[in-house]
mmCIF file of C-alpha atoms in Angstrom:
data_model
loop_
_atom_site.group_PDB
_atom_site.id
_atom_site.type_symbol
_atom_site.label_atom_id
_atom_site.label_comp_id
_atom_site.label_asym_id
_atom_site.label_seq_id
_atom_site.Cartn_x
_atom_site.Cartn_y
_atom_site.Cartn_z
ATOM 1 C CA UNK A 1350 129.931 119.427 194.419
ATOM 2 C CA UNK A 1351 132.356 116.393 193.228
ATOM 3 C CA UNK A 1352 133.576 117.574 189.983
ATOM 4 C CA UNK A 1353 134.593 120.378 188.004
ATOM 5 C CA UNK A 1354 132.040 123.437 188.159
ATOM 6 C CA UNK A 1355 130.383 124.042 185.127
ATOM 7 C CA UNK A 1356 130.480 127.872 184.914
ATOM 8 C CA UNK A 1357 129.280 129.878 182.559
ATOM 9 C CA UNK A 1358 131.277 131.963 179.750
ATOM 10 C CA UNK A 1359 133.634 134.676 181.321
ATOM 11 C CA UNK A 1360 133.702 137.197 183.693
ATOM 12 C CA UNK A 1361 132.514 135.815 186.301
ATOM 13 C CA UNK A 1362 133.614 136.307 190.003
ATOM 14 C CA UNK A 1363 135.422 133.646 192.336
ATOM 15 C CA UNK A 1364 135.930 133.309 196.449
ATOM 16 C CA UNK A 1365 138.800 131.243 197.077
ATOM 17 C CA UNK A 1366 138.950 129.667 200.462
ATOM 18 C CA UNK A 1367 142.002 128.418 201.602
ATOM 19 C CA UNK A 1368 141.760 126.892 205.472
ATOM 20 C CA UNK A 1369 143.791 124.644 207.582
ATOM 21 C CA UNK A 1370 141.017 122.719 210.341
ATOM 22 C CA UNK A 1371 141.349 122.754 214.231
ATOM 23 C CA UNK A 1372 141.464 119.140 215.642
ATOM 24 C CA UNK A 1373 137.993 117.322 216.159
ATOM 25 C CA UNK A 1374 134.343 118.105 214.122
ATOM 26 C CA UNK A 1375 132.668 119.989 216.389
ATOM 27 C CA UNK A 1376 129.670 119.871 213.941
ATOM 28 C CA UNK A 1377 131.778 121.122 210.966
ATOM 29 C CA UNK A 1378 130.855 118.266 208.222
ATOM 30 C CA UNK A 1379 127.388 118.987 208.805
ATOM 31 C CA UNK A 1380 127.643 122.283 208.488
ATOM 32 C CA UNK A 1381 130.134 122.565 205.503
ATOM 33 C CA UNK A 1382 127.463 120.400 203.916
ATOM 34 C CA UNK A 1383 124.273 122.436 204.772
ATOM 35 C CA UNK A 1384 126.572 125.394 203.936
ATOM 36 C CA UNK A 1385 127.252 124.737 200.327
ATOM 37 C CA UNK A 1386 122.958 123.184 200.107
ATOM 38 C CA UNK A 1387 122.347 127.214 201.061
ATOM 39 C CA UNK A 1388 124.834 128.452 198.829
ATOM 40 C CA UNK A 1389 123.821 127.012 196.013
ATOM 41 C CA UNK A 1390 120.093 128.574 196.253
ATOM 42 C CA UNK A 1391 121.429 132.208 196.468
ATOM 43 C CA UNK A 1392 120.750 134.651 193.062
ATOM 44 C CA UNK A 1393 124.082 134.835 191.277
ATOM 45 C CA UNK A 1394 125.326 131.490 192.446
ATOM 46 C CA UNK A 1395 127.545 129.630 189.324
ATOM 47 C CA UNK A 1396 129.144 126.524 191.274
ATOM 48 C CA UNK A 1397 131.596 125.573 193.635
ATOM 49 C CA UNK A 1398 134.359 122.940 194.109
ATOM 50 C CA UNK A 1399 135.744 121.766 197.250
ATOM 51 C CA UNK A 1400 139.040 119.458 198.548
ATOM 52 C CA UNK A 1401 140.640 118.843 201.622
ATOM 53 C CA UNK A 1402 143.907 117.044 202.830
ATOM 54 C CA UNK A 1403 144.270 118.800 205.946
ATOM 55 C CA UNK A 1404 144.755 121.793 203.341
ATOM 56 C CA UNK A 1405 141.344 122.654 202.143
ATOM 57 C CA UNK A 1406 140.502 124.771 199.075
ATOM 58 C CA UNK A 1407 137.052 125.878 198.405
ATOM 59 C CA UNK A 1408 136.381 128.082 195.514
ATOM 60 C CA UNK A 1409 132.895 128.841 194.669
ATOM 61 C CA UNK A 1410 131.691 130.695 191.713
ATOM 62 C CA UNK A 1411 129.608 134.092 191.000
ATOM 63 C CA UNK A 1412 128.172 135.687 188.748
ATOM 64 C CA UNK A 1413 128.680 139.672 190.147
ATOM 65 C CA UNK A 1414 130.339 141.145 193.732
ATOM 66 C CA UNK A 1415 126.979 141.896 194.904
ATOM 67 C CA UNK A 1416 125.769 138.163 194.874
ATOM 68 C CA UNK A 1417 129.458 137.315 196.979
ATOM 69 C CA UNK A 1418 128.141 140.233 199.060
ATOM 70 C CA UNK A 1419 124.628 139.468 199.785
ATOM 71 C CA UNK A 1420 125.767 135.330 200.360
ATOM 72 C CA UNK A 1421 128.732 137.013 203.387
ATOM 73 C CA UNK A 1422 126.090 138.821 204.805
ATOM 74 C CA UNK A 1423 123.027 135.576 204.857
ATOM 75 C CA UNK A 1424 121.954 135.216 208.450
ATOM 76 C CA UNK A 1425 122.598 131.760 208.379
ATOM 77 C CA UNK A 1426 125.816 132.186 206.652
ATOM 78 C CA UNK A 1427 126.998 134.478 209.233
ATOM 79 C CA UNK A 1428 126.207 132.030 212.340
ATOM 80 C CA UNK A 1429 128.457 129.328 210.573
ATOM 81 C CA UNK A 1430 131.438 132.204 209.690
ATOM 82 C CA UNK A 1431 131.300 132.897 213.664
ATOM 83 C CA UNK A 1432 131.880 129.420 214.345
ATOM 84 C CA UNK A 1433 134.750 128.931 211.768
ATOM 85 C CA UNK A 1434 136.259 132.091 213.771
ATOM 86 C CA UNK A 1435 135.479 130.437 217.151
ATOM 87 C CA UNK A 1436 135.836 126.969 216.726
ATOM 88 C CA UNK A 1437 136.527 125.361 213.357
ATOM 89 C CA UNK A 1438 139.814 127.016 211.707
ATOM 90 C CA UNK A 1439 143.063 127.499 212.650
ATOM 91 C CA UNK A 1440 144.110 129.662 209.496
ATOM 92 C CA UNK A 1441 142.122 130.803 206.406
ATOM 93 C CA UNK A 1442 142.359 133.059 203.619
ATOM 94 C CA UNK A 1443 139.888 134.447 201.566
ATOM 95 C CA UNK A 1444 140.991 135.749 197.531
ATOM 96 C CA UNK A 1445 138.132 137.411 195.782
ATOM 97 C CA UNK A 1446 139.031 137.204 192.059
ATOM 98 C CA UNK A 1447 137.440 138.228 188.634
ATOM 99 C CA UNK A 1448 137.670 135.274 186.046
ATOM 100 C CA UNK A 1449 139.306 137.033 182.926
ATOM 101 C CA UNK A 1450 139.371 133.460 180.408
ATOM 102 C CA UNK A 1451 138.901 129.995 180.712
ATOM 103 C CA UNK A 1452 139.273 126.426 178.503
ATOM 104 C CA UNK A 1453 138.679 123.233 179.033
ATOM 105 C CA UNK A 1454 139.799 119.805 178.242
ATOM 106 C CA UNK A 1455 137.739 116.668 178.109
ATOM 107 C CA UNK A 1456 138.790 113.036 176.951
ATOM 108 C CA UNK A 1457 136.914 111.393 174.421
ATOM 109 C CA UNK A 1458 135.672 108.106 175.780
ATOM 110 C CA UNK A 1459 133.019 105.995 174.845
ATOM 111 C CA UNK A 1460 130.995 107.038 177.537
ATOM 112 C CA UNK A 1461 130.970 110.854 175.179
ATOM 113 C CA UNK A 1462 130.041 109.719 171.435
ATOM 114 C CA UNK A 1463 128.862 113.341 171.037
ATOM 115 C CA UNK A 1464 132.407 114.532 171.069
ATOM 116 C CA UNK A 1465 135.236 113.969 167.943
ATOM 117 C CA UNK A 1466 138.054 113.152 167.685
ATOM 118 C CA UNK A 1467 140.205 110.248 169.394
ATOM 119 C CA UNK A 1468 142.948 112.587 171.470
ATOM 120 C CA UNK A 1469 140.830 114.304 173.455
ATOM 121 C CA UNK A 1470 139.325 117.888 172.653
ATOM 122 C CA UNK A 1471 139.622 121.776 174.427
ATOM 123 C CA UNK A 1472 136.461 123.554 174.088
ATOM 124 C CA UNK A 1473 137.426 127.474 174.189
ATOM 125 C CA UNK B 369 152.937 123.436 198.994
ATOM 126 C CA UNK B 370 151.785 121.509 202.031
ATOM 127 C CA UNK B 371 149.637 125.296 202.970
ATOM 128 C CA UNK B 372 147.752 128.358 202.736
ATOM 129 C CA UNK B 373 150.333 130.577 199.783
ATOM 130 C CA UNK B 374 151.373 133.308 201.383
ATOM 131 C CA UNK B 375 150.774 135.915 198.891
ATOM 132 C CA UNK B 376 151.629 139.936 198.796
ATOM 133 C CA UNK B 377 148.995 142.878 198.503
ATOM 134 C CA UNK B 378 146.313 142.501 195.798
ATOM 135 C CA UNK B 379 145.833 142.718 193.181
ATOM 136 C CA UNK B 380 148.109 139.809 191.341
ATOM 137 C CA UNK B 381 146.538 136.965 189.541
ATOM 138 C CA UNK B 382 145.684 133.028 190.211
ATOM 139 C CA UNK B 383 145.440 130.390 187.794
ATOM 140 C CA UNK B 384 142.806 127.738 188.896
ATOM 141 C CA UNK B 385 143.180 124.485 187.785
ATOM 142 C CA UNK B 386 140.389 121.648 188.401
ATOM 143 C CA UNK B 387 140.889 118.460 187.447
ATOM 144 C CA UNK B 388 140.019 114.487 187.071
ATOM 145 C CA UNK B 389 142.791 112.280 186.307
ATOM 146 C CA UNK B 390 142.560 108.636 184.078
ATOM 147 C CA UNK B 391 143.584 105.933 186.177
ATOM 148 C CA UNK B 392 146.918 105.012 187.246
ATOM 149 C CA UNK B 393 150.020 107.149 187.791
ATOM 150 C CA UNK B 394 152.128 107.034 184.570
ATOM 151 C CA UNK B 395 155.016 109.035 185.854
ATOM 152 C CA UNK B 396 152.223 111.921 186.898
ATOM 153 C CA UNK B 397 153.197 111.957 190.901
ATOM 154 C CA UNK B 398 156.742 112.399 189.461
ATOM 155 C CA UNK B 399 156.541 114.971 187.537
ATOM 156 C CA UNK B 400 153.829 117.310 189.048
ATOM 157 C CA UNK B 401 156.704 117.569 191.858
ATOM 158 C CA UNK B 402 158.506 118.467 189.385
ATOM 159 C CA UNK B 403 156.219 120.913 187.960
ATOM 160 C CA UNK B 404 155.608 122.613 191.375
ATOM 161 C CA UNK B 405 159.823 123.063 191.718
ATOM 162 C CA UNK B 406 159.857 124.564 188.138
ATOM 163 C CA UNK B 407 157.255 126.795 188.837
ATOM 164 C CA UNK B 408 158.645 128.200 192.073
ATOM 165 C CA UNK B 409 161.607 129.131 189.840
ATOM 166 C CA UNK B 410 159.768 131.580 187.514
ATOM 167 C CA UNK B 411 159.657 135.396 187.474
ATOM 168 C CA UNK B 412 156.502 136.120 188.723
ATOM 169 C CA UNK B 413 155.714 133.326 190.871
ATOM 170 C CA UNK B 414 153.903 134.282 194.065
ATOM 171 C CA UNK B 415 152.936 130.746 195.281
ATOM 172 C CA UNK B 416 150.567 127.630 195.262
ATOM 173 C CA UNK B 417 148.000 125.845 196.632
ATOM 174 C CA UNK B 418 147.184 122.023 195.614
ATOM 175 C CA UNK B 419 145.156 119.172 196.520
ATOM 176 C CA UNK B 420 143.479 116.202 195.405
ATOM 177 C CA UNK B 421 140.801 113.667 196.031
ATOM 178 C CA UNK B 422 140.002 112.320 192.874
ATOM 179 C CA UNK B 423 139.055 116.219 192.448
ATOM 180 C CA UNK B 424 142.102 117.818 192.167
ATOM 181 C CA UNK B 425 142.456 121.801 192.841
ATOM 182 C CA UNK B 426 145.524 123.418 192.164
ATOM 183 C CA UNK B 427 145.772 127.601 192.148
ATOM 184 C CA UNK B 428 148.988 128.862 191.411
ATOM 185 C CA UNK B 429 149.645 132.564 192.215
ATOM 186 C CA UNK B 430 151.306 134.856 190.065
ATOM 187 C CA UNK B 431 152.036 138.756 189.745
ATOM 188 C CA UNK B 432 151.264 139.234 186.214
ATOM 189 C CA UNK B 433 149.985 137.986 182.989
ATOM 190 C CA UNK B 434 152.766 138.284 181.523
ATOM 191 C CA UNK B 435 154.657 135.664 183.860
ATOM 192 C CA UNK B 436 151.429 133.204 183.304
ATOM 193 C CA UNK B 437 152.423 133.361 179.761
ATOM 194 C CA UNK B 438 155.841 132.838 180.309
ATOM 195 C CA UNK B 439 155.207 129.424 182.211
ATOM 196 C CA UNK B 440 152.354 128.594 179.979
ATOM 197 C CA UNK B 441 155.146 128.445 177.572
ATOM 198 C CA UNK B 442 157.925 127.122 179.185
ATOM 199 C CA UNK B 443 159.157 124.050 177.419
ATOM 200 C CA UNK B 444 159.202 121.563 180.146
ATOM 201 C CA UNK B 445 155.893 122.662 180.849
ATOM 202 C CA UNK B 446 154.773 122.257 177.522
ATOM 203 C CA UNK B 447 155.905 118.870 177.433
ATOM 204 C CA UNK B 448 154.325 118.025 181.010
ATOM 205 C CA UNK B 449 150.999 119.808 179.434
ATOM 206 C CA UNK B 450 151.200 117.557 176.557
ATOM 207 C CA UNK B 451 151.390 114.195 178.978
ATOM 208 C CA UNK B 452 148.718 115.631 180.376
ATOM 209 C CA UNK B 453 146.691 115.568 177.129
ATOM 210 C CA UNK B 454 147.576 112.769 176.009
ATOM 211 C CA UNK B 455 147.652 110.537 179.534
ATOM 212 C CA UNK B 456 147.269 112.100 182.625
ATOM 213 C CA UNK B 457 143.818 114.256 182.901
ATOM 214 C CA UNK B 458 140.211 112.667 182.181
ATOM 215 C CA UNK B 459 138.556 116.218 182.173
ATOM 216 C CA UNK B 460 140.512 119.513 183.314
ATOM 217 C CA UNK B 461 139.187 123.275 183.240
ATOM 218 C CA UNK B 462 141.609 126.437 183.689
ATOM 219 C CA UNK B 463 140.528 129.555 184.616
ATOM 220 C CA UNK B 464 143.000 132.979 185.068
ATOM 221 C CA UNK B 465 141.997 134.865 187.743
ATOM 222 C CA UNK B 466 142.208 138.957 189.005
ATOM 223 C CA UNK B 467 142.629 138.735 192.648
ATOM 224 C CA UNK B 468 141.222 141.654 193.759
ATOM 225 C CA UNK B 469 140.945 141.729 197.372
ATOM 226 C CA UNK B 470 142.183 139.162 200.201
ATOM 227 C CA UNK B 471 141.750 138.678 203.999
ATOM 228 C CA UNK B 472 142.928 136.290 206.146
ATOM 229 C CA UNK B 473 142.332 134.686 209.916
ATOM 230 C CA UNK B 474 144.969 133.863 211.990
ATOM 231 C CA UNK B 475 144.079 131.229 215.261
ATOM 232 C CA UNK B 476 145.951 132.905 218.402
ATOM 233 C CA UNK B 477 147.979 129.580 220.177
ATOM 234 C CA UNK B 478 150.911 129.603 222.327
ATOM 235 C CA UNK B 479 152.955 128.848 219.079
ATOM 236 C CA UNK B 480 152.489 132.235 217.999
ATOM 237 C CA UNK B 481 153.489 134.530 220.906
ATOM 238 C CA UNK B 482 153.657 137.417 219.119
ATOM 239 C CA UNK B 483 150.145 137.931 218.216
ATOM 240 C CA UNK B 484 147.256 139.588 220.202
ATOM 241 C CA UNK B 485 144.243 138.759 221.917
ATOM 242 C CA UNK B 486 142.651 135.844 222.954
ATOM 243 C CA UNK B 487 139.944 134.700 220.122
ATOM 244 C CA UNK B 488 141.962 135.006 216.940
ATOM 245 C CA UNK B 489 142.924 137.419 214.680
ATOM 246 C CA UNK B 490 141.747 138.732 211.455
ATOM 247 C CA UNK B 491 144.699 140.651 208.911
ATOM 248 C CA UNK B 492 143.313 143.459 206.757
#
């Protein structure tokens, strides 16, 4: 969940989910956590990354529309979109995007002595 | 920059950027200010989202991929995309994105008047 996803070739599908947070917790962490534990067990599931500064961005990564489907429509799922309605968010929007083309960039370090090179290479 | 972009109708596109940054700031707070200015400039430009804790998200929105070309290419960016290279990022990953559907929750509060109901409101 800390780092760059590490999705597969494109297309792929993407849920952007921009939020601003009501004052207080009101059980939120735990959820967001046990949230993105379920998540990542659904079919089609490729990854997900996740920031907040009072903004928060969530993006999380699919492999069709039917797996971003089935995950809206998870029982459990549902319960904690009902409390995000009710309780958690002040303002949200959700972006459901296809992923046309990606690339990459990773610094060579000596922590990578698989990679070449002494700049830095993009992969794609 | 500080919220949620306030985009038109889909579809338009979104490039997602992830990244890590090395350590220290080496002129990088300065100019990604900058960056975000320049950008709002461009033909095309529909808006951003960005933040960062030592993950750093930042989805800029865009009408066509023809104006993500256009700032791809833009030679200030180019030079900020080359400090980036060469200084700034540890590991970055770009992905260009279809957005083809959105939604969006509003909270009802006595700030905003003007809107309906008592438990929030969704748009679309």
């Amino acid at each position: 969940m800390a780092g760059i996803a590490n999705t597969p070739k494109p297309p792929y599908y993407a849920v952007i989910f921009t939020s601003t947070r009501t004052a207080g917790d009101h059980g939120y962490e735990a959820m967001a956590e046990q949230m993105v534990q379920l998540a990542s067990r659904q079919a089609g599931y490729l990854g997900i990354e996740s920031v907040r500064v009072e903004l928060g961005v969530t993006i999380s990564y699919w492999a069709t529309l039917e797996s971003i489907r089935a995950w809206h429509a998870d029982i459990e799922h549902q319960f904690a979109q009902k409390m995000g309605y009710q309780v958690w968010y002040k303002n949200f929007k959700v972006r459901v995007c296809k992923v046309e083309r990606d690339y990459e960039f990773h610094r060579i370090t000596a922590d990578h002595p698989s990679s070449t090179g002494d700049t830095g290479g993009l992969v794609n």
